mmCIF file of C-alpha atoms in Angstrom:
data_model
loop_
_atom_site.group_PDB
_atom_site.id
_atom_site.type_symbol
_atom_site.label_atom_id
_atom_site.label_comp_id
_atom_site.label_asym_id
_atom_site.label_seq_id
_atom_site.Cartn_x
_atom_site.Cartn_y
_atom_site.Cartn_z
ATOM 1 C CA MET A 1099 6.164 39.211 14.075
ATOM 2 C CA SER A 1100 10.150 38.553 13.836
ATOM 3 C CA ARG A 1101 11.150 35.207 12.397
ATOM 4 C CA SER A 1102 12.560 34.164 16.121
ATOM 5 C CA LEU A 1103 9.390 35.016 17.857
ATOM 6 C CA SER A 1104 7.485 33.095 15.115
ATOM 7 C CA MET A 1105 9.996 30.112 15.417
ATOM 8 C CA ARG A 1106 9.604 29.979 19.494
ATOM 9 C CA GLY A 1107 5.824 30.289 18.885
ATOM 10 C CA SER A 1108 5.830 27.417 16.877
ATOM 11 C CA MET A 1109 8.510 25.152 19.552
ATOM 12 C CA ARG A 1110 5.853 26.310 21.874
ATOM 13 C CA SER A 1111 2.949 25.245 20.245
ATOM 14 C CA ARG A 1112 4.652 21.858 20.114
ATOM 15 C CA ARG A 1113 5.683 21.649 23.406
ATOM 16 C CA ASP A 1114 1.871 22.736 24.466
ATOM 17 C CA LEU A 1115 0.366 19.438 22.647
ATOM 18 C CA PRO A 1116 -0.451 16.864 25.238
ATOM 19 C CA PRO A 1117 0.046 13.224 25.048
ATOM 20 C CA PRO A 1118 -2.624 11.343 22.946
ATOM 21 C CA GLU A 1119 -3.737 9.088 25.419
ATOM 22 C CA LYS A 1120 -5.704 11.084 27.356
ATOM 23 C CA THR A 1121 -7.501 12.571 24.100
ATOM 24 C CA ILE A 1122 -8.335 9.005 22.443
ATOM 25 C CA GLU A 1123 -10.056 7.886 25.795
ATOM 26 C CA ARG A 1124 -11.962 10.443 26.018
ATOM 27 C CA LEU A 1125 -13.121 10.079 22.311
ATOM 28 C CA GLU A 1126 -13.593 6.391 22.442
ATOM 29 C CA SER A 1127 -16.126 7.151 25.233
ATOM 30 C CA MET A 1128 -17.624 9.443 22.663
ATOM 31 C CA VAL A 1129 -18.100 6.800 20.440
ATOM 32 C CA ALA A 1130 -19.154 4.417 22.794
ATOM 33 C CA GLY A 1131 -22.330 7.033 23.431
ATOM 34 C CA GLY A 1132 -23.335 6.993 20.362
ATOM 35 C CA ASN A 1133 -21.777 10.650 19.515
ATOM 36 C CA PHE A 1134 -20.264 9.096 16.031
ATOM 37 C CA TYR A 1135 -20.146 12.525 14.045
ATOM 38 C CA GLU A 1136 -18.924 14.969 16.861
ATOM 39 C CA ALA A 1137 -16.495 12.321 17.632
ATOM 40 C CA GLN A 1138 -15.213 12.107 13.895
ATOM 41 C CA GLN A 1139 -14.635 15.689 14.105
ATOM 42 C CA MET A 1140 -12.639 15.603 16.896
ATOM 43 C CA TYR A 1141 -10.557 13.043 15.857
ATOM 44 C CA LYS A 1142 -9.745 14.534 12.094
ATOM 45 C CA SER A 1143 -9.102 18.172 14.088
ATOM 46 C CA THR A 1144 -7.253 16.645 16.612
ATOM 47 C CA SER A 1145 -4.799 14.574 14.848
ATOM 48 C CA ALA A 1146 -4.297 17.771 12.178
ATOM 49 C CA ARG A 1147 -2.410 19.416 15.177
ATOM 50 C CA TYR A 1148 -0.040 16.785 15.958
ATOM 51 C CA ILE A 1149 0.390 16.641 11.934
ATOM 52 C CA THR A 1150 1.141 20.323 12.190
ATOM 53 C CA ALA A 1151 3.563 19.768 14.864
ATOM 54 C CA GLN A 1152 5.216 16.849 12.939
ATOM 55 C CA LYS A 1153 4.375 14.501 15.975
ATOM 56 C CA TYR A 1154 3.445 12.028 13.298
ATOM 57 C CA SER A 1155 3.158 8.875 15.809
ATOM 58 C CA GLU A 1156 0.759 10.845 18.008
ATOM 59 C CA ALA A 1157 -1.370 11.590 15.303
ATOM 60 C CA LEU A 1158 -0.931 7.627 14.008
ATOM 61 C CA ASP A 1159 -2.239 6.351 17.430
ATOM 62 C CA ILE A 1160 -5.212 8.820 17.543
ATOM 63 C CA LEU A 1161 -6.335 8.211 13.802
ATOM 64 C CA GLN A 1162 -5.816 4.505 14.441
ATOM 65 C CA SER A 1163 -7.891 4.425 17.690
ATOM 66 C CA GLY A 1164 -10.583 6.371 15.972
ATOM 67 C CA ALA A 1165 -10.939 4.068 12.833
ATOM 68 C CA LEU A 1166 -10.757 1.079 15.360
ATOM 69 C CA VAL A 1167 -13.361 2.239 17.532
ATOM 70 C CA GLN A 1168 -15.862 3.306 14.681
ATOM 71 C CA LEU A 1169 -15.660 0.164 12.773
ATOM 72 C CA LYS A 1170 -16.274 -1.608 16.101
ATOM 73 C CA HIS A 1171 -19.406 0.330 16.579
ATOM 74 C CA GLY A 1172 -20.327 -0.173 12.827
ATOM 75 C CA GLN A 1173 -19.413 3.244 11.488
ATOM 76 C CA VAL A 1174 -18.160 1.929 8.463
ATOM 77 C CA THR A 1175 -18.215 5.320 6.576
ATOM 78 C CA CYS A 1176 -16.433 7.225 9.524
ATOM 79 C CA GLY A 1177 -14.255 4.466 10.442
ATOM 80 C CA GLY A 1178 -12.700 3.911 6.958
ATOM 81 C CA GLU A 1179 -12.285 7.924 6.413
ATOM 82 C CA LEU A 1180 -10.201 7.708 9.778
ATOM 83 C CA ALA A 1181 -8.537 4.651 8.454
ATOM 84 C CA VAL A 1182 -7.326 6.650 4.760
ATOM 85 C CA LEU A 1183 -6.247 9.679 7.086
ATOM 86 C CA PHE A 1184 -3.947 7.133 8.576
ATOM 87 C CA VAL A 1185 -2.397 6.329 5.499
ATOM 88 C CA ASP A 1186 -2.220 10.062 4.409
ATOM 89 C CA THR A 1187 -0.465 10.774 7.652
ATOM 90 C CA LEU A 1188 2.582 7.601 6.694
ATOM 91 C CA ILE A 1189 2.854 9.983 3.336
ATOM 92 C CA THR A 1190 2.908 13.292 4.951
ATOM 93 C CA GLY A 1191 5.698 11.845 7.426
ATOM 94 C CA GLU A 1192 7.531 10.389 4.841
ATOM 95 C CA LEU A 1193 7.476 7.284 6.755
ATOM 96 C CA ALA A 1194 9.403 4.390 5.565
ATOM 97 C CA TYR A 1195 7.097 0.826 5.081
ATOM 98 C CA SER A 1196 7.820 -1.548 8.269
ATOM 99 C CA GLU A 1197 6.313 -4.677 9.557
ATOM 100 C CA GLN A 1198 5.521 -2.549 12.815
ATOM 101 C CA ILE A 1199 3.284 -0.319 10.645
ATOM 102 C CA PHE A 1200 2.171 -2.813 8.416
ATOM 103 C CA ASP A 1201 0.770 -4.318 11.766
ATOM 104 C CA HIS A 1202 -1.188 -1.192 12.682
ATOM 105 C CA ILE A 1203 -2.712 -1.377 9.018
ATOM 106 C CA ARG A 1204 -3.872 -5.277 9.532
ATOM 107 C CA LYS A 1205 -4.859 -4.463 12.715
ATOM 108 C CA ILE A 1206 -7.442 -1.496 10.896
ATOM 109 C CA TYR A 1207 -7.953 -4.094 8.077
ATOM 110 C CA GLU A 1208 -9.191 -6.859 10.574
ATOM 111 C CA ALA A 1209 -11.545 -4.262 12.126
ATOM 112 C CA PHE A 1210 -13.533 -4.080 9.081
ATOM 113 C CA PRO A 1211 -17.169 -5.916 9.355
ATOM 114 C CA ARG A 1212 -17.459 -8.711 7.309
ATOM 115 C CA ILE A 1213 -21.269 -9.743 6.886
ATOM 116 C CA THR A 1214 -22.200 -12.185 4.193
ATOM 117 C CA VAL A 1215 -24.931 -11.004 2.258
ATOM 118 C CA PRO A 1216 -27.514 -14.025 0.967
ATOM 119 C CA HIS A 1217 -27.637 -15.111 -2.184
ATOM 120 C CA PHE A 1218 -31.781 -16.098 -1.748
ATOM 121 C CA LEU A 1219 -34.449 -14.828 0.156
ATOM 122 C CA GLY A 1220 -35.506 -16.785 3.245
ATOM 123 C CA ASP A 1221 -38.735 -15.942 5.340
ATOM 124 C CA ASP A 1222 -36.899 -13.318 6.473
ATOM 125 C CA TYR A 1223 -37.314 -11.369 3.787
ATOM 126 C CA ASP A 1224 -40.246 -9.479 2.980
ATOM 127 C CA ASP A 1225 -41.812 -9.858 -0.495
ATOM 128 C CA GLU A 1226 -39.859 -6.952 -2.133
ATOM 129 C CA GLY A 1227 -36.762 -8.225 -0.988
ATOM 130 C CA HIS A 1228 -36.503 -4.508 1.174
ATOM 131 C CA GLN A 1229 -33.564 -6.293 3.726
ATOM 132 C CA LEU A 1230 -31.976 -7.894 1.231
ATOM 133 C CA SER A 1231 -31.456 -4.500 -0.859
ATOM 134 C CA GLU A 1232 -30.064 -2.796 2.394
ATOM 135 C CA ALA A 1233 -27.696 -5.843 3.324
ATOM 136 C CA ILE A 1234 -26.558 -5.436 -0.454
ATOM 137 C CA SER A 1235 -26.656 -1.335 -0.177
ATOM 138 C CA ALA A 1236 -24.286 -2.215 3.106
ATOM 139 C CA ALA A 1237 -22.043 -4.584 1.581
ATOM 140 C CA LYS A 1238 -21.113 -1.911 -1.292
ATOM 141 C CA VAL A 1239 -20.307 0.339 1.635
ATOM 142 C CA ARG A 1240 -17.945 -1.692 3.364
ATOM 143 C CA ALA A 1241 -16.444 -3.137 0.210
ATOM 144 C CA GLU A 1242 -15.776 0.666 -1.074
ATOM 145 C CA SER A 1243 -14.383 1.878 2.268
ATOM 146 C CA CYS A 1244 -12.294 -0.951 2.982
ATOM 147 C CA SER A 1245 -11.346 -0.785 -0.594
ATOM 148 C CA SER A 1246 -9.997 2.935 -0.483
ATOM 149 C CA PHE A 1247 -8.206 2.280 2.548
ATOM 150 C CA LEU A 1248 -5.986 -0.897 1.126
ATOM 151 C CA LYS A 1249 -5.298 0.894 -2.096
ATOM 152 C CA ALA A 1250 -4.188 3.911 -0.377
ATOM 153 C CA ALA A 1251 -1.623 1.723 1.564
ATOM 154 C CA ILE A 1252 -0.674 0.119 -1.192
ATOM 155 C CA ARG A 1253 0.361 3.214 -2.899
ATOM 156 C CA TRP A 1254 2.127 4.366 0.418
ATOM 157 C CA SER A 1255 4.168 1.089 0.311
ATOM 158 C CA ALA A 1256 4.843 1.156 -3.286
ATOM 159 C CA GLU A 1257 6.522 4.707 -2.766
ATOM 160 C CA PHE A 1258 8.317 4.139 0.609
ATOM 161 C CA GLY A 1259 8.834 0.370 0.632
ATOM 162 C CA THR A 1260 10.991 -2.009 -1.583
ATOM 163 C CA SER A 1261 8.421 -3.550 -4.254
ATOM 164 C CA ARG A 1262 7.155 -1.087 -7.039
ATOM 165 C CA ASN A 1263 4.211 -2.893 -6.967
ATOM 166 C CA GLY A 1264 3.146 -2.144 -3.513
ATOM 167 C CA SER A 1265 3.319 -4.569 -0.452
ATOM 168 C CA PRO A 1266 1.915 -8.208 -1.418
ATOM 169 C CA GLU A 1267 0.566 -8.519 2.083
ATOM 170 C CA LEU A 1268 -1.383 -5.513 1.507
ATOM 171 C CA HIS A 1269 -2.701 -7.194 -2.105
ATOM 172 C CA VAL A 1270 -3.217 -10.118 -0.546
ATOM 173 C CA MET A 1271 -5.622 -8.297 1.878
ATOM 174 C CA LEU A 1272 -7.396 -6.502 -0.815
ATOM 175 C CA ALA A 1273 -7.948 -9.518 -2.862
ATOM 176 C CA GLU A 1274 -9.427 -11.374 -0.202
ATOM 177 C CA TYR A 1275 -11.840 -8.263 1.098
ATOM 178 C CA ILE A 1276 -13.067 -7.673 -2.614
ATOM 179 C CA TYR A 1277 -13.434 -11.586 -3.106
ATOM 180 C CA SER A 1278 -16.038 -12.512 0.322
ATOM 181 C CA GLU A 1279 -17.268 -8.833 1.058
ATOM 182 C CA SER A 1280 -18.063 -7.003 -2.851
ATOM 183 C CA PRO A 1281 -22.294 -7.979 -3.566
ATOM 184 C CA GLU A 1282 -21.014 -8.222 -7.382
ATOM 185 C CA THR A 1283 -17.238 -9.793 -7.491
ATOM 186 C CA ASP A 1284 -14.741 -8.693 -10.227
ATOM 187 C CA MET A 1285 -12.802 -11.605 -10.655
ATOM 188 C CA THR A 1286 -10.375 -9.784 -12.597
ATOM 189 C CA LYS A 1287 -9.610 -7.358 -9.963
ATOM 190 C CA VAL A 1288 -9.453 -10.241 -7.276
ATOM 191 C CA SER A 1289 -6.610 -11.887 -9.615
ATOM 192 C CA SER A 1290 -4.638 -8.446 -10.450
ATOM 193 C CA HIS A 1291 -4.188 -8.364 -6.851
ATOM 194 C CA PHE A 1292 -3.456 -11.723 -6.014
ATOM 195 C CA VAL A 1293 -0.732 -12.343 -8.480
ATOM 196 C CA ARG A 1294 1.042 -8.815 -7.058
ATOM 197 C CA GLY A 1295 0.685 -10.685 -3.366
ATOM 198 C CA ASN A 1296 2.887 -13.645 -2.249
ATOM 199 C CA ASP A 1297 0.377 -16.037 -1.658
ATOM 200 C CA PRO A 1298 -0.581 -18.690 -4.747
ATOM 201 C CA LYS A 1299 -1.874 -21.131 -2.191
ATOM 202 C CA LYS A 1300 -4.468 -18.971 -0.868
ATOM 203 C CA PHE A 1301 -5.169 -17.810 -4.453
ATOM 204 C CA ALA A 1302 -5.973 -21.483 -5.475
ATOM 205 C CA SER A 1303 -8.257 -21.859 -2.325
ATOM 206 C CA MET A 1304 -10.154 -18.477 -3.884
ATOM 207 C CA LEU A 1305 -10.772 -19.986 -7.005
ATOM 208 C CA VAL A 1306 -11.830 -23.359 -5.685
ATOM 209 C CA ASN A 1307 -14.435 -21.907 -3.813
ATOM 210 C CA PHE A 1308 -15.194 -19.633 -7.034
ATOM 211 C CA MET A 1309 -15.872 -22.970 -9.136
ATOM 212 C CA GLY A 1310 -18.363 -23.937 -6.425
ATOM 213 C CA LYS A 1311 -20.884 -21.298 -6.997
ATOM 214 C CA CYS A 1312 -19.932 -19.699 -10.426
ATOM 215 C CA TYR A 1313 -21.980 -20.213 -13.576
ATOM 216 C CA PRO A 1314 -20.829 -22.946 -15.924
ATOM 217 C CA GLY A 1315 -18.325 -22.002 -18.204
ATOM 218 C CA GLU A 1316 -17.109 -19.096 -15.482
ATOM 219 C CA ASP A 1317 -14.756 -21.394 -13.880
ATOM 220 C CA ASP A 1318 -11.956 -22.478 -16.750
ATOM 221 C CA THR A 1319 -12.048 -18.754 -17.402
ATOM 222 C CA ALA A 1320 -10.931 -17.445 -14.088
ATOM 223 C CA ILE A 1321 -8.485 -20.302 -13.569
ATOM 224 C CA ALA A 1322 -6.741 -19.683 -17.038
ATOM 225 C CA ARG A 1323 -6.979 -15.514 -16.194
ATOM 226 C CA GLY A 1324 -5.072 -16.025 -12.865
ATOM 227 C CA VAL A 1325 -2.263 -18.157 -14.383
ATOM 228 C CA LEU A 1326 -1.955 -16.008 -17.285
ATOM 229 C CA MET A 1327 -1.659 -12.930 -15.201
ATOM 230 C CA TYR A 1328 1.049 -14.234 -13.188
ATOM 231 C CA LEU A 1329 2.924 -15.007 -16.762
ATOM 232 C CA SER A 1330 2.496 -11.628 -17.742
ATOM 233 C CA GLN A 1331 4.346 -10.503 -14.846
ATOM 234 C CA GLY A 1332 7.079 -12.875 -15.796
ATOM 235 C CA ASN A 1333 6.196 -15.227 -12.461
ATOM 236 C CA LEU A 1334 6.104 -19.032 -14.028
ATOM 237 C CA ARG A 1335 6.878 -20.024 -10.695
ATOM 238 C CA ASP A 1336 3.717 -19.075 -8.869
ATOM 239 C CA ALA A 1337 1.827 -19.895 -12.077
ATOM 240 C CA ASN A 1338 2.944 -23.748 -11.677
ATOM 241 C CA LEU A 1339 2.250 -23.210 -7.716
ATOM 242 C CA LEU A 1340 -1.364 -22.081 -8.623
ATOM 243 C CA MET A 1341 -2.446 -25.134 -10.808
ATOM 244 C CA ASP A 1342 -0.743 -27.389 -8.490
ATOM 245 C CA GLU A 1343 -2.041 -26.503 -5.630
ATOM 246 C CA MET A 1344 -5.737 -26.131 -7.148
ATOM 247 C CA LYS A 1345 -5.393 -29.746 -8.406
ATOM 248 C CA GLU A 1346 -4.325 -30.972 -4.816
ATOM 249 C CA GLN A 1347 -7.293 -29.048 -3.338
ATOM 250 C CA LEU A 1348 -9.613 -30.465 -5.925
ATOM 251 C CA LYS A 1349 -8.845 -33.912 -5.266
ATOM 252 C CA SER A 1350 -9.039 -33.815 -1.364
ATOM 253 C CA ALA A 1351 -12.237 -32.617 -1.885
ATOM 254 C CA ASN A 1352 -13.048 -35.211 -4.652
ATOM 255 C CA SER A 1353 -13.652 -32.439 -7.203
ATOM 256 C CA ASP A 1354 -12.584 -32.516 -10.672
ATOM 257 C CA PHE A 1355 -10.620 -29.915 -12.792
ATOM 258 C CA PRO A 1356 -12.269 -28.684 -15.530
ATOM 259 C CA LYS A 1357 -11.773 -30.450 -18.734
ATOM 260 C CA THR A 1358 -11.968 -27.764 -21.519
ATOM 261 C CA ASP A 1359 -9.897 -26.673 -24.726
ATOM 262 C CA LEU A 1360 -8.588 -23.516 -22.551
ATOM 263 C CA ILE A 1361 -7.647 -25.403 -19.709
ATOM 264 C CA GLN A 1362 -5.550 -27.684 -22.065
ATOM 265 C CA PHE A 1363 -4.007 -24.971 -23.521
ATOM 266 C CA ILE A 1364 -2.802 -23.624 -20.105
ATOM 267 C CA LYS A 1365 -1.451 -27.069 -19.265
ATOM 268 C CA TYR A 1366 0.792 -27.239 -22.725
ATOM 269 C CA LEU A 1367 1.371 -23.311 -22.302
ATOM 270 C CA LEU A 1368 3.368 -23.841 -19.155
ATOM 271 C CA PRO A 1369 6.027 -26.316 -19.902
ATOM 272 C CA THR A 1370 6.341 -24.561 -23.301
ATOM 273 C CA LEU A 1371 7.607 -21.386 -21.360
ATOM 274 C CA GLU A 1372 10.228 -23.163 -19.890
ATOM 275 C CA ARG A 1373 11.990 -23.825 -22.831
ATOM 276 C CA ASP A 1374 13.565 -21.549 -25.586
ATOM 277 C CA ALA A 1375 10.749 -22.698 -28.153
ATOM 278 C CA TYR A 1376 8.822 -19.648 -29.204
ATOM 279 C CA PRO A 1377 7.755 -21.180 -32.761
ATOM 280 C CA LEU A 1378 5.521 -23.607 -30.261
ATOM 281 C CA PHE A 1379 4.133 -20.982 -28.189
ATOM 282 C CA ARG A 1380 2.765 -18.981 -31.372
ATOM 283 C CA THR A 1381 1.608 -22.585 -32.411
ATOM 284 C CA LEU A 1382 -0.254 -23.020 -29.306
ATOM 285 C CA ARG A 1383 -1.772 -19.378 -29.819
ATOM 286 C CA GLN A 1384 -2.959 -20.268 -33.217
ATOM 287 C CA LYS A 1385 -4.511 -23.521 -32.402
ATOM 288 C CA TYR A 1386 -6.331 -22.956 -29.320
ATOM 289 C CA LYS A 1387 -7.227 -19.135 -30.139
ATOM 290 C CA THR A 1388 -11.187 -19.980 -30.481
ATOM 291 C CA SER A 1389 -10.728 -20.798 -26.486
ATOM 292 C CA THR A 1390 -8.539 -17.964 -25.795
ATOM 293 C CA ASP A 1391 -10.752 -15.300 -27.883
ATOM 294 C CA ARG A 1392 -13.691 -16.094 -25.036
ATOM 295 C CA ASP A 1393 -11.947 -13.253 -23.194
ATOM 296 C CA PRO A 1394 -10.669 -9.885 -24.448
ATOM 297 C CA VAL A 1395 -7.871 -9.465 -22.273
ATOM 298 C CA PHE A 1396 -6.382 -13.094 -22.972
ATOM 299 C CA GLN A 1397 -4.793 -11.850 -25.991
ATOM 300 C CA GLU A 1398 -3.121 -8.612 -24.274
ATOM 301 C CA LEU A 1399 -2.271 -10.907 -21.628
ATOM 302 C CA LEU A 1400 -0.413 -13.422 -24.530
ATOM 303 C CA ASP A 1401 1.252 -10.757 -26.198
ATOM 304 C CA GLU A 1402 2.567 -9.682 -22.615
ATOM 305 C CA ILE A 1403 3.785 -13.356 -22.294
ATOM 306 C CA ALA A 1404 5.619 -13.413 -25.286
ATOM 307 C CA ALA A 1405 7.509 -9.753 -24.559
ATOM 308 C CA LYS A 1406 8.470 -11.337 -21.016
ATOM 309 C CA PHE A 1407 9.815 -14.881 -22.140
ATOM 310 C CA TYR A 1408 10.581 -14.522 -25.997
ATOM 311 C CA ASN A 1409 11.382 -10.491 -26.140
ATOM 312 C CA ILE A 1410 8.757 -10.242 -28.623
ATOM 313 C CA GLN A 1411 7.970 -6.614 -28.695
ATOM 314 C CA ARG A 1412 4.041 -5.740 -27.748
ATOM 315 C CA GLN A 1413 2.606 -3.037 -30.865
ATOM 316 C CA ASN A 1414 1.220 -1.191 -28.042
ATOM 317 C CA PRO A 1415 2.788 -1.868 -24.738
ATOM 318 C CA LEU A 1416 0.886 -1.714 -21.751
ATOM 319 C CA GLU A 1417 -2.194 0.149 -23.209
ATOM 320 C CA GLY A 1418 -5.769 -1.259 -23.426
ATOM 321 C CA LEU A 1419 -7.055 -3.793 -21.249
ATOM 322 C CA PHE A 1420 -3.930 -5.300 -19.850
ATOM 323 C CA SER A 1421 -3.274 -2.090 -18.246
ATOM 324 C CA GLU A 1422 -6.348 -1.445 -16.967
ATOM 325 C CA MET A 1423 -6.301 -4.749 -14.907
ATOM 326 C CA PHE A 1424 -3.020 -3.816 -12.711
ATOM 327 C CA LYS A 1425 -3.951 0.219 -11.770
ATOM 328 C CA ILE A 1426 -4.680 0.420 -8.473
#
């Protein structure tokens, strides 16, 4: 076949693709009828044809519709897969980050089910906790599916947006979902996304909530970790905002801020970093080393803070636990 005939065939195939509305309506009816797997395969194959024809907007409409309708019907794995394909299409089409695309991502995110896993066995659970086990398994699937989608979206926004860390709003979404939906909450991971976000007040609310249900000794560690993570990014403003907001929220709830040596260290550290006072910074580290040794990552965070605020070169920059924390 000659090149001209091949090009004409390609152009004709693009013209032959119908508007996606009828396809979307037909596939939504299939999902509503319970044909989840068959509809899933058609969502994938149909969107692939539009992508091949470089009709990215139409492919995105189909994938978003599929993700939303599958999630609406409780098909988290299917919906999550189509959500990731939505982001993959943004990357394939090299589509730049915009508020309009962000709104589409937010709508998919909001469609993921949120079902609190009970922390105790009630009368509705059998002696072996079978229903609780099923609830925990379902929560893991939801958390993994939504996390995979949002992590993909963050990577896209880092490549095609304005922030090298990715969209701050997407980081906040991921932090919220991990905290509220994961049956075993990883507070280090939650905090790492909040500090790359843009909502220290929401972060403070989450920490106050965590204080009400964590084990003794975990509350001050979580607070200190959040503050030190902000500072390791050179973000003194939000580190102070986090502490101030927590104080206000705890005061409103008639609760007390933890009174421990670790919190005392944080209170001394924040004003120290506002000054050219590296000797005082070093003295504080030495005096409160027993407290900061409670979490292995604190020393690495403090090394990074020294590099950010006082230009003290780290021996192993961006290695070890510190670099692991901020991986997407």
